[in-house]
């Protein structure tokens, strides 16, 4: 989210300091180092019996759209660190981007095409034919692109692009589609929505339109599946490290928020892309650190209390963190 992170982070910061709201979302409208030890077991879930989509092939690559962005680049590096094949898709066809520290996700290996696990290709999310060609044969796709001066406006990238990539995944039988969206997309009256919408004209409206478009496109599909990941305010660069699942909280409803690093967002996006657990199918969830949680709006303070009816998910591994996610969920409608 190239344009929106400052304004969204500012809104979350205000929420933390004032104990008011800064994020929101909607429901049911129909090699072991320290970092690797934090990763959990989702990467080992390679499919289910009888499934014939591309995602059932563990040798197929994961494609990352928006791979030259701050979060997309870390998604690519995270996959490479795991020893998995990845296709880095950028408008220029060049990777890695300058000034992005790939070691934030523990990758210090070969980031060039001499690495047999890495394929770098040009792909513009505004071009449906380019999406079809470049996503073919992928086991999963991570959408990490967002509006930028050179890449396109919010309607083109955060709305149309998200939907077009989802359609391409369905047409190419890609097993999993993970969209990195934003907190507050379903809460237009929240501080987070308003700040970000002003900073980049219409971006939150378009992100929500993209989410709904993907949900609707997948509503009649039984093979491929999607997950929409809604991170809180991006806390970087001072904390752009992997803190891992034990530091994270996941909720569904877009009523609570907080900060999270791009490194942890990338890790969770990758784990979701690799997971075929039935409960992460066709759903949306929020992600932020456990240490400073705030309500998205002042009317949601009750969800900070035990017994509110909102499931606040924690875990020492990603499998454990994901265990309570509900499938076929969008946001908490009656909050």
Short mmCIF file of C-alpha atoms in Angstrom, two decimals:
data_model
loop_
_atom_site.label_atom_id
_atom_site.label_comp_id
_atom_site.label_asym_id
_atom_site.label_seq_id
_atom_site.Cartn_x
_atom_site.Cartn_y
_atom_site.Cartn_z
CA UNK A 1 0.00 0.00 0.00
CA UNK A 2 2.39 2.57 -1.23
CA UNK A 3 0.35 5.71 -0.81
CA UNK A 4 -1.90 4.88 2.07
CA UNK A 5 0.42 3.66 4.82
CA UNK A 6 1.30 7.05 6.33
CA UNK A 7 -2.26 8.27 6.66
CA UNK A 8 -3.54 4.93 7.90
CA UNK A 9 -0.70 4.65 10.42
CA UNK A 10 -1.43 8.19 11.57
CA UNK A 11 -5.06 7.28 12.13
CA UNK A 12 -4.11 4.21 14.16
CA UNK A 13 -1.66 6.29 16.19
CA UNK A 14 -4.44 8.74 17.01
CA UNK A 15 -6.65 5.88 18.03
CA UNK A 16 -4.00 4.46 20.34
CA UNK A 17 -3.25 7.82 21.95
CA UNK A 18 -6.88 8.94 22.28
CA UNK A 19 -8.40 5.51 22.87
CA UNK A 20 -10.70 6.12 19.91
CA UNK A 21 -11.08 4.25 16.64
CA UNK A 22 -8.93 3.98 13.56
CA UNK A 23 -9.78 0.86 11.58
CA UNK A 24 -12.83 -1.06 10.36
CA UNK A 25 -14.24 -3.89 8.18
CA UNK A 26 -17.61 -5.64 7.42
CA UNK A 27 -19.17 -9.15 7.96
CA UNK A 28 -21.28 -11.74 6.15
CA UNK A 29 -22.74 -9.98 3.24
CA UNK A 30 -23.15 -13.30 1.96
CA UNK A 31 17.01 -24.29 7.29
CA UNK A 32 16.08 -23.37 10.82
CA UNK A 33 17.02 -20.00 12.17
CA UNK A 34 15.03 -17.98 14.69
CA UNK A 35 12.68 -16.61 12.04
CA UNK A 36 12.05 -20.00 10.47
CA UNK A 37 11.18 -21.38 13.88
CA UNK A 38 8.33 -18.86 14.03
CA UNK A 39 6.79 -19.95 10.77
CA UNK A 40 4.51 -22.83 11.72
CA UNK A 41 3.34 -25.59 9.46
CA UNK A 42 1.07 -24.06 6.85
CA UNK A 43 3.72 -24.46 4.17
CA UNK A 44 3.43 -28.22 4.47
CA UNK A 45 -0.25 -28.27 3.56
CA UNK A 46 0.05 -28.88 -0.15
CA UNK A 47 -3.48 -29.68 -1.14
CA UNK A 48 -6.23 -32.21 -0.65
CA UNK A 49 -7.09 -35.51 -2.33
CA UNK A 50 -8.95 -35.24 -5.59
CA UNK A 51 -8.19 -31.57 -6.21
CA UNK A 52 -6.93 -30.86 -9.72
CA UNK A 53 -6.26 -27.13 -9.63
CA UNK A 54 -2.71 -25.81 -10.00
CA UNK A 55 -2.46 -25.30 -6.26
CA UNK A 56 -2.28 -29.06 -5.69
CA UNK A 57 1.15 -29.13 -7.33
CA UNK A 58 3.81 -28.39 -4.65
CA UNK A 59 6.35 -27.67 -7.38
CA UNK A 60 4.25 -24.90 -8.90
CA UNK A 61 5.34 -21.36 -8.00
CA UNK A 62 3.60 -18.72 -5.95
CA UNK A 63 3.14 -15.51 -7.95
CA UNK A 64 3.40 -12.13 -6.24
CA UNK A 65 1.73 -9.14 -7.89
CA UNK A 66 3.21 -5.83 -6.82
CA UNK A 67 6.54 -7.50 -6.08
CA UNK A 68 8.48 -4.24 -6.31
CA UNK A 69 6.49 -2.66 -3.46
CA UNK A 70 7.56 -2.59 0.17
CA UNK A 71 5.31 -5.47 1.19
CA UNK A 72 5.33 -7.40 -2.08
CA UNK A 73 9.13 -7.54 -2.14
CA UNK A 74 9.11 -9.08 1.33
CA UNK A 75 6.54 -11.65 0.22
CA UNK A 76 8.91 -12.73 -2.56
CA UNK A 77 11.87 -12.86 -0.16
CA UNK A 78 9.83 -14.80 2.40
CA UNK A 79 9.00 -17.46 -0.18
CA UNK A 80 12.62 -17.69 -1.31
CA UNK A 81 13.75 -18.12 2.29
CA UNK A 82 11.43 -21.10 2.53
CA UNK A 83 13.05 -22.63 -0.56
CA UNK A 84 9.87 -22.28 -2.62
CA UNK A 85 9.62 -21.27 -6.28
CA UNK A 86 8.23 -17.78 -6.78
CA UNK A 87 7.34 -15.52 -9.69
CA UNK A 88 8.02 -11.85 -8.92
CA UNK A 89 5.63 -9.80 -11.06
CA UNK A 90 6.38 -6.11 -11.50
CA UNK A 91 5.40 -3.50 -14.08
CA UNK A 92 9.03 -3.08 -15.17
CA UNK A 93 9.99 -6.74 -15.11
CA UNK A 94 12.84 -5.86 -12.73
CA UNK A 95 13.50 -7.18 -9.23
CA UNK A 96 14.64 -6.75 -6.46
CA UNK A 97 13.68 -3.15 -5.76
CA UNK A 98 16.32 -0.81 -4.43
CA UNK A 99 16.26 0.38 -0.81
CA UNK A 100 14.17 -2.52 0.49
CA UNK A 101 15.95 -4.68 3.03
CA UNK A 102 14.98 -8.26 2.19
CA UNK A 103 16.69 -9.41 5.37
CA UNK A 104 13.68 -8.02 7.24
CA UNK A 105 12.15 -11.45 6.57
CA UNK A 106 15.42 -13.29 7.02
CA UNK A 107 16.44 -13.62 3.39
CA UNK A 108 20.04 -12.86 2.50
CA UNK A 109 20.43 -15.20 -0.48
CA UNK A 110 20.57 -14.77 -4.24
CA UNK A 111 17.89 -12.27 -5.35
CA UNK A 112 18.70 -12.52 -9.06
CA UNK A 113 17.51 -14.76 -11.87
CA UNK A 114 20.54 -16.95 -11.30
CA UNK A 115 18.53 -18.30 -8.37
CA UNK A 116 16.62 -21.24 -9.88
CA UNK A 117 13.69 -20.62 -7.52
CA UNK A 118 13.13 -17.06 -8.77
CA UNK A 119 11.40 -15.97 -11.96
CA UNK A 120 11.04 -12.26 -12.69
CA UNK A 121 8.42 -11.15 -15.20
CA UNK A 122 6.70 -7.97 -16.31
CA UNK A 123 3.01 -7.81 -15.49
CA UNK A 124 0.63 -4.87 -15.27
CA UNK A 125 -2.45 -5.44 -13.13
CA UNK A 126 -4.34 -3.07 -15.44
CA UNK A 127 -3.87 -5.52 -18.32
CA UNK A 128 -6.20 -8.53 -18.11
CA UNK A 129 -4.30 -10.47 -20.80
CA UNK A 130 -1.03 -9.94 -18.95
CA UNK A 131 -2.61 -11.28 -15.76
CA UNK A 132 -3.93 -14.37 -17.53
CA UNK A 133 -0.55 -15.17 -19.06
CA UNK A 134 1.55 -14.53 -15.96
CA UNK A 135 -0.64 -16.24 -13.38
CA UNK A 136 -1.05 -19.43 -15.39
CA UNK A 137 0.53 -22.41 -13.66
CA UNK A 138 0.75 -20.78 -10.22
CA UNK A 139 -0.26 -22.70 -7.12
CA UNK A 140 -1.16 -19.43 -5.36
CA UNK A 141 -1.18 -15.69 -6.00
CA UNK A 142 -0.54 -12.87 -3.53
CA UNK A 143 -1.88 -9.46 -4.54
CA UNK A 144 0.36 -6.83 -2.91
CA UNK A 145 -0.08 -4.02 -5.44
CA UNK A 146 -1.69 -0.68 -4.62
CA UNK A 147 -2.11 2.75 -6.18
CA UNK A 148 1.05 4.69 -7.03
CA UNK A 149 2.07 7.59 -9.26
CA UNK A 150 3.55 5.33 -11.91
CA UNK A 151 1.46 2.22 -11.43
CA UNK A 152 -2.07 3.58 -11.63
CA UNK A 153 -4.78 5.16 -9.52
CA UNK A 154 -6.81 3.46 -6.82
CA UNK A 155 -9.67 2.51 -9.13
CA UNK A 156 -7.28 0.86 -11.59
CA UNK A 157 -5.13 -0.96 -9.04
CA UNK A 158 -7.03 -1.38 -5.75
CA UNK A 159 -10.41 -1.93 -7.37
CA UNK A 160 -10.26 -3.18 -10.94
CA UNK A 161 -6.85 -4.85 -10.57
CA UNK A 162 -7.82 -6.87 -7.50
CA UNK A 163 -10.96 -8.12 -9.26
CA UNK A 164 -9.19 -8.85 -12.57
CA UNK A 165 -6.44 -10.82 -10.82
CA UNK A 166 -9.07 -12.83 -8.95
CA UNK A 167 -10.85 -13.63 -12.21
CA UNK A 168 -7.54 -14.64 -13.77
CA UNK A 169 -6.87 -16.98 -10.83
CA UNK A 170 -10.24 -18.63 -11.35
CA UNK A 171 -9.77 -18.98 -15.09
CA UNK A 172 -6.25 -20.37 -14.65
CA UNK A 173 -7.27 -22.76 -11.84
CA UNK A 174 -4.98 -21.17 -9.29
CA UNK A 175 -5.63 -22.80 -5.93
CA UNK A 176 -5.28 -19.83 -3.58
CA UNK A 177 -5.64 -16.05 -3.94
CA UNK A 178 -4.56 -13.79 -1.07
CA UNK A 179 -5.32 -10.07 -1.27
CA UNK A 180 -3.43 -7.70 1.02
CA UNK A 181 -6.05 -5.03 1.61
CA UNK A 182 -6.39 -2.69 4.59
CA UNK A 183 -8.17 -2.34 7.86
CA UNK A 184 -11.20 -0.03 7.88
CA UNK A 185 -12.40 -0.83 4.37
CA UNK A 186 -15.85 -1.66 5.69
CA UNK A 187 -16.08 1.20 8.19
CA UNK A 188 -16.45 4.42 6.19
CA UNK A 189 -17.19 6.47 9.30
CA UNK A 190 -13.98 5.45 11.04
CA UNK A 191 -10.92 7.63 11.39
CA UNK A 192 -8.73 5.14 9.52
CA UNK A 193 -11.05 5.07 6.52
CA UNK A 194 -11.43 8.85 6.35
CA UNK A 195 -7.72 9.69 6.70
CA UNK A 196 -6.64 7.18 4.08
CA UNK A 197 -9.45 8.02 1.69
CA UNK A 198 -8.35 11.67 1.75
CA UNK A 199 -4.66 10.89 1.38
CA UNK A 200 -5.22 8.87 -1.79
CA UNK A 201 -8.47 9.87 -3.44
CA UNK A 202 -11.01 7.09 -3.13
CA UNK A 203 -8.53 4.36 -2.18
CA UNK A 204 -10.53 2.85 0.68
CA UNK A 205 -13.71 2.83 -1.40
CA UNK A 206 -11.80 1.06 -4.17
CA UNK A 207 -10.20 -1.44 -1.81
CA UNK A 208 -13.63 -2.34 -0.55
CA UNK A 209 -14.95 -2.60 -4.10
CA UNK A 210 -12.08 -4.97 -4.87
CA UNK A 211 -12.88 -7.09 -1.84
CA UNK A 212 -16.55 -7.36 -2.76
CA UNK A 213 -15.71 -8.14 -6.38
CA UNK A 214 -13.47 -11.02 -5.34
CA UNK A 215 -16.04 -12.33 -2.87
CA UNK A 216 -18.73 -12.33 -5.52
CA UNK A 217 -16.52 -13.94 -8.18
CA UNK A 218 -15.60 -16.82 -5.86
CA UNK A 219 -19.11 -17.31 -4.46
CA UNK A 220 -19.96 -20.09 -6.93
CA UNK A 221 -16.52 -21.76 -6.96
CA UNK A 222 -15.69 -24.93 -5.06
CA UNK A 223 -12.05 -25.48 -6.04
CA UNK A 224 -10.09 -22.25 -5.79
CA UNK A 225 -10.39 -20.05 -2.72
CA UNK A 226 -9.38 -16.61 -1.50
CA UNK A 227 -8.44 -14.86 1.74
CA UNK A 228 -8.52 -11.09 2.23
CA UNK A 229 -5.89 -9.94 4.73
CA UNK A 230 -6.57 -6.56 6.37
CA UNK A 231 -3.47 -5.35 8.21
CA UNK A 232 -3.49 -2.54 10.73
CA UNK A 233 -1.29 0.54 10.56
CA UNK A 234 2.11 -0.39 9.12
CA UNK A 235 4.71 0.15 11.83
CA UNK A 236 8.00 0.74 10.03
CA UNK A 237 10.90 1.08 9.51
CA UNK A 238 11.93 0.95 13.17
CA UNK A 239 10.08 -2.31 13.78
CA UNK A 240 10.13 -3.82 10.30
CA UNK A 241 11.07 -7.25 11.59
CA UNK A 242 9.31 -10.55 12.04
CA UNK A 243 7.92 -10.71 15.54
CA UNK A 244 6.06 -13.87 14.61
CA UNK A 245 2.68 -15.43 15.46
CA UNK A 246 2.99 -15.09 19.23
CA UNK A 247 3.05 -11.29 18.88
CA UNK A 248 0.04 -11.15 16.58
CA UNK A 249 -3.72 -11.05 16.94
CA UNK A 250 -6.29 -11.91 14.30
CA UNK A 251 -9.93 -10.91 14.43
CA UNK A 252 -12.82 -10.95 11.98
CA UNK A 253 -15.29 -8.11 12.00
CA UNK A 254 -13.18 -5.01 11.42
CA UNK A 255 -13.91 -3.65 14.87
CA UNK A 256 -10.41 -3.77 16.41
CA UNK A 257 -7.07 -2.49 15.10
CA UNK A 258 -3.43 -1.83 15.91
CA UNK A 259 0.01 -1.65 14.34
CA UNK A 260 1.89 -4.36 12.45
CA UNK A 261 5.14 -4.47 10.47
CA UNK A 262 5.30 -5.14 6.74
CA UNK A 263 7.56 -8.08 7.56
CA UNK A 264 4.86 -9.77 9.63
CA UNK A 265 2.22 -8.90 7.03
CA UNK A 266 4.35 -10.60 4.36
CA UNK A 267 4.86 -13.68 6.53
CA UNK A 268 1.15 -14.07 7.24
CA UNK A 269 0.23 -13.46 3.58
CA UNK A 270 2.63 -16.21 2.52
CA UNK A 271 1.36 -18.63 5.16
CA UNK A 272 -2.23 -18.00 4.06
CA UNK A 273 -1.28 -18.50 0.42
CA UNK A 274 0.28 -21.86 1.24
CA UNK A 275 -2.56 -23.04 3.47
CA UNK A 276 -5.37 -25.26 2.26
CA UNK A 277 -7.01 -25.47 5.67
CA UNK A 278 -10.76 -25.33 5.01
CA UNK A 279 -11.41 -22.58 7.57
CA UNK A 280 -9.27 -19.97 5.74
CA UNK A 281 -11.26 -20.32 2.52
CA UNK A 282 -13.26 -17.42 1.09
CA UNK A 283 -12.91 -15.20 4.13
CA UNK A 284 -11.43 -11.99 5.47
CA UNK A 285 -9.48 -11.24 8.64
CA UNK A 286 -7.67 -8.39 10.38
CA UNK A 287 -4.06 -8.55 11.56
CA UNK A 288 -2.19 -6.43 14.11
CA UNK A 289 0.09 -6.73 17.13
CA UNK A 290 -1.42 -7.76 20.45
CA UNK A 291 0.35 -5.14 22.54
CA UNK A 292 -1.64 -2.04 21.51
CA UNK A 293 -5.14 -2.90 20.39
CA UNK A 294 -7.77 -0.20 19.89
CA UNK A 295 -11.36 -0.13 18.67
CA UNK A 296 -11.80 0.95 15.07
CA UNK A 297 -14.55 3.27 16.21
CA UNK A 298 -15.51 4.47 19.68
CA UNK A 299 -18.70 2.46 19.42
CA UNK A 300 -16.63 -0.74 19.29
CA UNK A 301 -14.94 -0.43 22.71
CA UNK A 302 -17.03 -3.29 24.01
CA UNK A 303 -15.10 -5.69 21.76
CA UNK A 304 -11.98 -5.11 23.82
CA UNK A 305 -13.67 -6.92 26.71
CA UNK A 306 -13.85 -10.65 27.27
CA UNK A 307 -17.27 -12.07 26.55
CA UNK A 308 -18.07 -9.56 23.81
CA UNK A 309 -18.71 -12.34 21.32
CA UNK A 310 -15.71 -11.40 19.16
CA UNK A 311 -13.11 -14.14 18.77
CA UNK A 312 -9.60 -12.72 19.33
CA UNK A 313 -7.17 -15.27 17.94
CA UNK A 314 -3.65 -15.94 19.24
CA UNK A 315 -1.10 -18.69 18.71
CA UNK A 316 2.49 -19.78 19.08
CA UNK A 317 2.54 -21.01 15.48
CA UNK A 318 0.76 -19.86 12.34
CA UNK A 319 -1.34 -23.02 12.33
CA UNK A 320 -2.48 -22.22 15.85
CA UNK A 321 -3.05 -18.55 15.01
CA UNK A 322 -5.20 -19.45 12.00
CA UNK A 323 -7.12 -22.23 13.74
CA UNK A 324 -10.09 -20.11 14.82
CA UNK A 325 -10.56 -18.22 11.54
CA UNK A 326 -14.08 -18.63 10.20
CA UNK A 327 -14.61 -19.42 6.52
CA UNK A 328 -17.05 -17.50 4.32
CA UNK A 329 -16.84 -14.40 6.48
CA UNK A 330 -16.63 -10.73 5.51
CA UNK A 331 -17.19 -8.42 8.48
CA UNK A 332 -19.31 -7.93 11.58
CA UNK A 333 -22.51 -6.47 10.16
CA UNK A 334 -24.38 -5.80 13.38
CA UNK A 335 -21.45 -4.30 15.33
#
